[in-house]
PDB file of C-alpha atoms in Angstrom:
ATOM      1  CA  UNK A 575      65.658  25.008  65.683  1.00  0.00           C
ATOM      2  CA  UNK A 576      62.211  25.068  64.079  1.00  0.00           C
ATOM      3  CA  UNK A 577      63.465  22.948  61.171  1.00  0.00           C
ATOM      4  CA  UNK A 578      64.806  20.333  63.618  1.00  0.00           C
ATOM      5  CA  UNK A 579      61.509  20.352  65.528  1.00  0.00           C
ATOM      6  CA  UNK A 580      59.585  19.948  62.265  1.00  0.00           C
ATOM      7  CA  UNK A 581      61.830  17.070  61.190  1.00  0.00           C
ATOM      8  CA  UNK A 582      61.391  15.381  64.587  1.00  0.00           C
ATOM      9  CA  UNK A 583      57.601  15.737  64.372  1.00  0.00           C
ATOM     10  CA  UNK A 584      57.543  14.328  60.838  1.00  0.00           C
ATOM     11  CA  UNK A 585      59.797  11.399  61.755  1.00  0.00           C
ATOM     12  CA  UNK A 586      57.814  10.667  64.917  1.00  0.00           C
ATOM     13  CA  UNK A 587      54.514  10.677  63.059  1.00  0.00           C
ATOM     14  CA  UNK A 588      55.897   8.394  60.335  1.00  0.00           C
ATOM     15  CA  UNK A 589      57.376   5.962  62.884  1.00  0.00           C
ATOM     16  CA  UNK A 590      54.122   5.815  64.861  1.00  0.00           C
ATOM     17  CA  UNK A 591      52.161   5.107  61.693  1.00  0.00           C
ATOM     18  CA  UNK A 592      54.570   2.381  60.611  1.00  0.00           C
ATOM     19  CA  UNK A 593      54.455   0.687  64.025  1.00  0.00           C
ATOM     20  CA  UNK A 594      50.659   1.002  64.152  1.00  0.00           C
ATOM     21  CA  UNK A 595      50.224  -0.676  60.769  1.00  0.00           C
ATOM     22  CA  UNK A 596      52.570  -3.475  61.800  1.00  0.00           C
ATOM     23  CA  UNK A 597      50.779  -3.914  65.145  1.00  0.00           C
ATOM     24  CA  UNK A 598      47.477  -4.417  63.329  1.00  0.00           C
ATOM     25  CA  UNK A 599      49.033  -7.286  61.345  1.00  0.00           C
ATOM     26  CA  UNK A 600      50.434  -9.459  64.145  1.00  0.00           C
ATOM     27  CA  UNK A 601      49.375 -11.249  67.320  1.00  0.00           C
ATOM     28  CA  UNK A 602      51.999 -11.496  70.046  1.00  0.00           C
ATOM     29  CA  UNK A 603      52.349 -14.271  72.624  1.00  0.00           C
ATOM     30  CA  UNK A 604      53.001 -13.053  76.167  1.00  0.00           C
ATOM     31  CA  UNK A 605      53.657 -15.588  78.935  1.00  0.00           C
ATOM     32  CA  UNK A 606      54.053 -14.173  82.453  1.00  0.00           C
ATOM     33  CA  UNK A 607      55.515 -16.282  85.267  1.00  0.00           C
ATOM     34  CA  UNK A 608      54.111 -16.403  88.780  1.00  0.00           C
ATOM     35  CA  UNK A 609      57.375 -15.033  90.210  1.00  0.00           C
ATOM     36  CA  UNK A 610      61.066 -14.675  89.435  1.00  0.00           C
ATOM     37  CA  UNK A 611      61.996 -17.838  91.342  1.00  0.00           C
ATOM     38  CA  UNK A 612      63.986 -20.347  89.347  1.00  0.00           C
ATOM     39  CA  UNK A 613      61.166 -22.901  89.589  1.00  0.00           C
ATOM     40  CA  UNK A 614      58.496 -20.443  88.398  1.00  0.00           C
ATOM     41  CA  UNK A 615      60.667 -19.296  85.511  1.00  0.00           C
ATOM     42  CA  UNK A 616      61.192 -22.920  84.435  1.00  0.00           C
ATOM     43  CA  UNK A 617      57.431 -23.540  84.640  1.00  0.00           C
ATOM     44  CA  UNK A 618      56.828 -20.466  82.471  1.00  0.00           C
ATOM     45  CA  UNK A 619      58.942 -22.029  79.729  1.00  0.00           C
ATOM     46  CA  UNK A 620      57.127 -25.363  80.017  1.00  0.00           C
ATOM     47  CA  UNK A 621      53.777 -23.591  79.721  1.00  0.00           C
ATOM     48  CA  UNK A 622      55.090 -21.534  76.785  1.00  0.00           C
ATOM     49  CA  UNK A 623      56.166 -24.684  74.945  1.00  0.00           C
ATOM     50  CA  UNK A 624      52.821 -26.396  75.569  1.00  0.00           C
ATOM     51  CA  UNK A 625      50.789 -23.373  74.418  1.00  0.00           C
ATOM     52  CA  UNK A 626      52.948 -22.962  71.311  1.00  0.00           C
ATOM     53  CA  UNK A 627      52.563 -26.641  70.449  1.00  0.00           C
ATOM     54  CA  UNK A 628      48.808 -26.559  71.000  1.00  0.00           C
ATOM     55  CA  UNK A 629      48.276 -23.360  69.019  1.00  0.00           C
ATOM     56  CA  UNK A 630      50.514 -24.651  66.240  1.00  0.00           C
ATOM     57  CA  UNK A 631      48.241 -27.677  65.960  1.00  0.00           C
ATOM     58  CA  UNK A 632      45.145 -25.606  65.113  1.00  0.00           C
ATOM     59  CA  UNK A 633      46.272 -22.125  64.045  1.00  0.00           C
ATOM     60  CA  UNK A 634      45.869 -22.239  60.279  1.00  0.00           C
ATOM     61  CA  UNK A 635      45.051 -18.588  59.646  1.00  0.00           C
ATOM     62  CA  UNK A 636      46.157 -16.693  56.607  1.00  0.00           C
ATOM     63  CA  UNK A 637      45.059 -13.295  57.955  1.00  0.00           C
ATOM     64  CA  UNK A 638      45.318 -11.643  61.340  1.00  0.00           C
ATOM     65  CA  UNK A 639      41.513 -11.537  61.562  1.00  0.00           C
ATOM     66  CA  UNK A 640      41.349 -15.312  61.090  1.00  0.00           C
ATOM     67  CA  UNK A 641      44.098 -15.776  63.682  1.00  0.00           C
ATOM     68  CA  UNK A 642      42.221 -13.675  66.240  1.00  0.00           C
ATOM     69  CA  UNK A 643      39.009 -15.619  65.599  1.00  0.00           C
ATOM     70  CA  UNK A 644      40.739 -19.003  65.863  1.00  0.00           C
ATOM     71  CA  UNK A 645      42.558 -17.985  69.050  1.00  0.00           C
ATOM     72  CA  UNK A 646      39.400 -16.573  70.619  1.00  0.00           C
ATOM     73  CA  UNK A 647      37.546 -19.828  69.936  1.00  0.00           C
ATOM     74  CA  UNK A 648      40.447 -21.832  71.388  1.00  0.00           C
ATOM     75  CA  UNK A 649      40.958 -19.829  74.609  1.00  0.00           C
ATOM     76  CA  UNK A 650      39.416 -22.522  76.876  1.00  0.00           C
ATOM     77  CA  UNK A 651      41.490 -25.213  75.134  1.00  0.00           C
ATOM     78  CA  UNK A 652      44.710 -23.189  75.506  1.00  0.00           C
ATOM     79  CA  UNK A 653      43.969 -22.419  79.148  1.00  0.00           C
ATOM     80  CA  UNK A 654      43.382 -26.117  79.846  1.00  0.00           C
ATOM     81  CA  UNK A 655      46.671 -26.961  78.091  1.00  0.00           C
ATOM     82  CA  UNK A 656      48.503 -24.473  80.305  1.00  0.00           C
ATOM     83  CA  UNK A 657      46.745 -25.727  83.452  1.00  0.00           C
ATOM     84  CA  UNK A 658      47.494 -29.386  82.628  1.00  0.00           C
ATOM     85  CA  UNK A 659      51.155 -28.504  82.075  1.00  0.00           C
ATOM     86  CA  UNK A 660      51.331 -26.910  85.516  1.00  0.00           C
ATOM     87  CA  UNK A 661      49.580 -29.874  87.159  1.00  0.00           C
ATOM     88  CA  UNK A 662      51.961 -32.383  85.524  1.00  0.00           C
ATOM     89  CA  UNK A 663      54.820 -30.383  87.033  1.00  0.00           C
ATOM     90  CA  UNK A 664      53.176 -30.540  90.474  1.00  0.00           C
ATOM     91  CA  UNK A 665      52.179 -26.869  90.503  1.00  0.00           C
ATOM     92  CA  UNK A 666      48.765 -25.815  91.790  1.00  0.00           C
ATOM     93  CA  UNK A 667      48.917 -22.224  90.488  1.00  0.00           C
ATOM     94  CA  UNK A 668      46.000 -20.954  88.491  1.00  0.00           C
ATOM     95  CA  UNK A 669      46.521 -19.774  84.938  1.00  0.00           C
ATOM     96  CA  UNK A 670      44.531 -17.327  82.852  1.00  0.00           C
ATOM     97  CA  UNK A 671      44.690 -17.204  79.040  1.00  0.00           C
ATOM     98  CA  UNK A 672      43.151 -14.190  77.282  1.00  0.00           C
ATOM     99  CA  UNK A 673      43.340 -12.437  73.934  1.00  0.00           C
ATOM    100  CA  UNK A 674      43.831  -8.751  74.676  1.00  0.00           C
ATOM    101  CA  UNK A 675      44.049  -5.633  72.564  1.00  0.00           C
ATOM    102  CA  UNK A 676      46.480  -2.775  73.173  1.00  0.00           C
ATOM    103  CA  UNK A 677      49.095  -4.630  75.227  1.00  0.00           C
ATOM    104  CA  UNK A 678      52.284  -2.580  75.498  1.00  0.00           C
ATOM    105  CA  UNK A 679      55.537  -4.258  74.420  1.00  0.00           C
ATOM    106  CA  UNK A 680      59.021  -2.696  74.396  1.00  0.00           C
ATOM    107  CA  UNK A 681      61.323  -3.034  71.393  1.00  0.00           C
ATOM    108  CA  UNK A 682      62.385  -6.663  71.188  1.00  0.00           C
ATOM    109  CA  UNK A 683      65.162  -8.148  69.081  1.00  0.00           C
ATOM    110  CA  UNK A 684      64.943 -11.827  68.234  1.00  0.00           C
ATOM    111  CA  UNK A 685      67.478 -13.940  66.370  1.00  0.00           C
ATOM    112  CA  UNK A 686      66.678 -12.746  62.870  1.00  0.00           C
ATOM    113  CA  UNK A 687      64.032 -10.076  63.323  1.00  0.00           C
ATOM    114  CA  UNK A 688      62.907  -7.340  65.705  1.00  0.00           C
ATOM    115  CA  UNK A 689      59.655  -5.602  66.559  1.00  0.00           C
ATOM    116  CA  UNK A 690      59.263  -1.968  67.545  1.00  0.00           C
ATOM    117  CA  UNK A 691      57.805  -0.912  70.867  1.00  0.00           C
ATOM    118  CA  UNK A 692      54.096  -0.258  70.854  1.00  0.00           C
ATOM    119  CA  UNK A 693      50.667  -1.645  71.514  1.00  0.00           C
ATOM    120  CA  UNK A 694      49.796  -5.027  70.032  1.00  0.00           C
ATOM    121  CA  UNK A 695      47.086  -7.660  70.282  1.00  0.00           C
ATOM    122  CA  UNK A 696      48.435 -10.428  72.493  1.00  0.00           C
ATOM    123  CA  UNK A 697      47.546 -13.893  73.617  1.00  0.00           C
ATOM    124  CA  UNK A 698      48.393 -13.461  77.300  1.00  0.00           C
ATOM    125  CA  UNK A 699      49.117 -16.407  79.557  1.00  0.00           C
ATOM    126  CA  UNK A 700      49.346 -15.295  83.193  1.00  0.00           C
ATOM    127  CA  UNK A 701      50.519 -17.922  85.669  1.00  0.00           C
ATOM    128  CA  UNK A 702      49.531 -17.507  89.330  1.00  0.00           C
ATOM    129  CA  UNK A 703      50.127 -13.943  90.514  1.00  0.00           C
ATOM    130  CA  UNK A 704      51.811 -12.973  87.248  1.00  0.00           C
ATOM    131  CA  UNK A 705      54.582 -11.214  89.151  1.00  0.00           C
ATOM    132  CA  UNK A 706      57.582 -12.735  87.384  1.00  0.00           C
ATOM    133  CA  UNK A 707      59.629 -12.034  84.306  1.00  0.00           C
ATOM    134  CA  UNK A 708      57.806 -12.660  81.082  1.00  0.00           C
ATOM    135  CA  UNK A 709      58.476 -14.138  77.664  1.00  0.00           C
ATOM    136  CA  UNK A 710      57.086 -12.905  74.367  1.00  0.00           C
ATOM    137  CA  UNK A 711      57.245 -13.517  70.664  1.00  0.00           C
ATOM    138  CA  UNK A 712      54.991 -13.380  67.601  1.00  0.00           C
ATOM    139  CA  UNK A 713      52.280 -16.021  67.435  1.00  0.00           C
ATOM    140  CA  UNK A 714      50.835 -14.789  64.130  1.00  0.00           C
ATOM    141  CA  UNK A 715      52.469 -14.855  61.711  1.00  0.00           C
ATOM    142  CA  UNK A 716      54.127 -17.850  63.405  1.00  0.00           C
ATOM    143  CA  UNK A 717      57.568 -16.318  63.891  1.00  0.00           C
ATOM    144  CA  UNK A 718      58.256 -17.973  67.250  1.00  0.00           C
ATOM    145  CA  UNK A 719      57.066 -21.487  66.519  1.00  0.00           C
ATOM    146  CA  UNK A 720      59.931 -23.946  66.494  1.00  0.00           C
ATOM    147  CA  UNK A 721      58.280 -25.871  63.690  1.00  0.00           C
ATOM    148  CA  UNK A 722      58.428 -22.966  61.250  1.00  0.00           C
ATOM    149  CA  UNK A 723      60.767 -23.993  58.466  1.00  0.00           C
ATOM    150  CA  UNK A 724      60.397 -20.879  56.339  1.00  0.00           C
ATOM    151  CA  UNK A 725      62.402 -17.715  56.764  1.00  0.00           C
ATOM    152  CA  UNK A 726      60.958 -14.747  58.674  1.00  0.00           C
ATOM    153  CA  UNK A 727      60.433 -13.011  55.350  1.00  0.00           C
ATOM    154  CA  UNK A 728      58.545 -15.969  53.820  1.00  0.00           C
ATOM    155  CA  UNK A 729      56.379 -16.471  56.909  1.00  0.00           C
ATOM    156  CA  UNK A 730      55.554 -12.762  57.181  1.00  0.00           C
ATOM    157  CA  UNK A 731      54.770 -12.485  53.469  1.00  0.00           C
ATOM    158  CA  UNK A 732      52.449 -15.498  53.633  1.00  0.00           C
ATOM    159  CA  UNK A 733      50.576 -13.756  56.467  1.00  0.00           C
ATOM    160  CA  UNK A 734      50.013 -10.671  54.340  1.00  0.00           C
ATOM    161  CA  UNK A 735      52.599  -8.294  55.791  1.00  0.00           C
ATOM    162  CA  UNK A 736      53.668  -5.659  53.302  1.00  0.00           C
ATOM    163  CA  UNK A 737      57.210  -5.519  51.960  1.00  0.00           C
ATOM    164  CA  UNK A 738      57.794  -2.359  54.042  1.00  0.00           C
ATOM    165  CA  UNK A 739      56.659  -4.178  57.196  1.00  0.00           C
ATOM    166  CA  UNK A 740      58.844  -7.186  56.397  1.00  0.00           C
ATOM    167  CA  UNK A 741      61.830  -4.915  55.766  1.00  0.00           C
ATOM    168  CA  UNK A 742      61.119  -3.125  59.031  1.00  0.00           C
ATOM    169  CA  UNK A 743      61.104  -6.236  61.223  1.00  0.00           C
ATOM    170  CA  UNK A 744      63.839  -8.157  59.407  1.00  0.00           C
ATOM    171  CA  UNK A 745      66.317  -5.296  59.304  1.00  0.00           C
ATOM    172  CA  UNK A 746      66.620  -5.753  55.562  1.00  0.00           C
ATOM    173  CA  UNK A 747      67.049  -2.011  55.105  1.00  0.00           C
ATOM    174  CA  UNK A 748      69.354  -1.737  58.160  1.00  0.00           C
ATOM    175  CA  UNK A 749      69.012   0.753  60.983  1.00  0.00           C
ATOM    176  CA  UNK A 750      65.739  -0.685  62.262  1.00  0.00           C
ATOM    177  CA  UNK A 751      66.865  -0.740  65.899  1.00  0.00           C
ATOM    178  CA  UNK A 752      67.761   2.957  65.693  1.00  0.00           C
ATOM    179  CA  UNK A 753      64.296   3.689  64.272  1.00  0.00           C
ATOM    180  CA  UNK A 754      62.714   1.603  67.030  1.00  0.00           C
ATOM    181  CA  UNK A 755      64.627   3.566  69.680  1.00  0.00           C
ATOM    182  CA  UNK A 756      63.438   6.789  68.040  1.00  0.00           C
ATOM    183  CA  UNK A 757      59.883   5.454  68.200  1.00  0.00           C
ATOM    184  CA  UNK A 758      60.282   4.718  71.921  1.00  0.00           C
ATOM    185  CA  UNK A 759      61.634   8.249  72.428  1.00  0.00           C
ATOM    186  CA  UNK A 760      58.702   9.676  70.440  1.00  0.00           C
ATOM    187  CA  UNK A 761      56.154   7.726  72.500  1.00  0.00           C
ATOM    188  CA  UNK A 762      57.757   8.808  75.785  1.00  0.00           C
ATOM    189  CA  UNK A 763      57.763  12.420  74.581  1.00  0.00           C
ATOM    190  CA  UNK A 764      54.068  12.213  73.729  1.00  0.00           C
ATOM    191  CA  UNK A 765      53.331  10.648  77.120  1.00  0.00           C
ATOM    192  CA  UNK A 766      55.245  13.347  78.987  1.00  0.00           C
ATOM    193  CA  UNK A 767      53.506  16.106  77.009  1.00  0.00           C
ATOM    194  CA  UNK A 768      50.152  14.506  77.770  1.00  0.00           C
ATOM    195  CA  UNK A 769      50.983  14.344  81.484  1.00  0.00           C
ATOM    196  CA  UNK A 770      52.108  17.976  81.610  1.00  0.00           C
TER     197      UNK A 770
END
């Protein structure tokens, strides 16, 4: 029993460290709709597309630090892009665009990569009350931009992610979703122990 507990502690510590290192290397995009109505969900996607297009036009960072600096400088521009998109659609909702640290994201599988649950820096776009379903992806490295013609591995490598981090998100070494679920379990265990 003690051996199993020791193995679980070792695995949990390793998984947390791996996720933490990855989280320090990426910036997520998080778009939150006003509500779950069909119209608000459609507007969320229009705003997402406009923000992705606008950020793709200026985001030329080769490091996460550069990406954060460029995004911070462009926050008013991105917020105006989102607001103009809403106005063109006849929506008077307000929108707030911020760059925030320590935003919690669950494990998310995309077409050809996945990211473990954890806290990440995120460009957050909150429409109206922000009470609807959300959409997220990776803004830096640009893994969710439609214009990206390189593979996930090439894009991540160009952004300075280590081979271990690339293998982790791309599933190259298989079993990544199982490890991500273990990480979620580990985090929930730590939270419950902290609350006790």
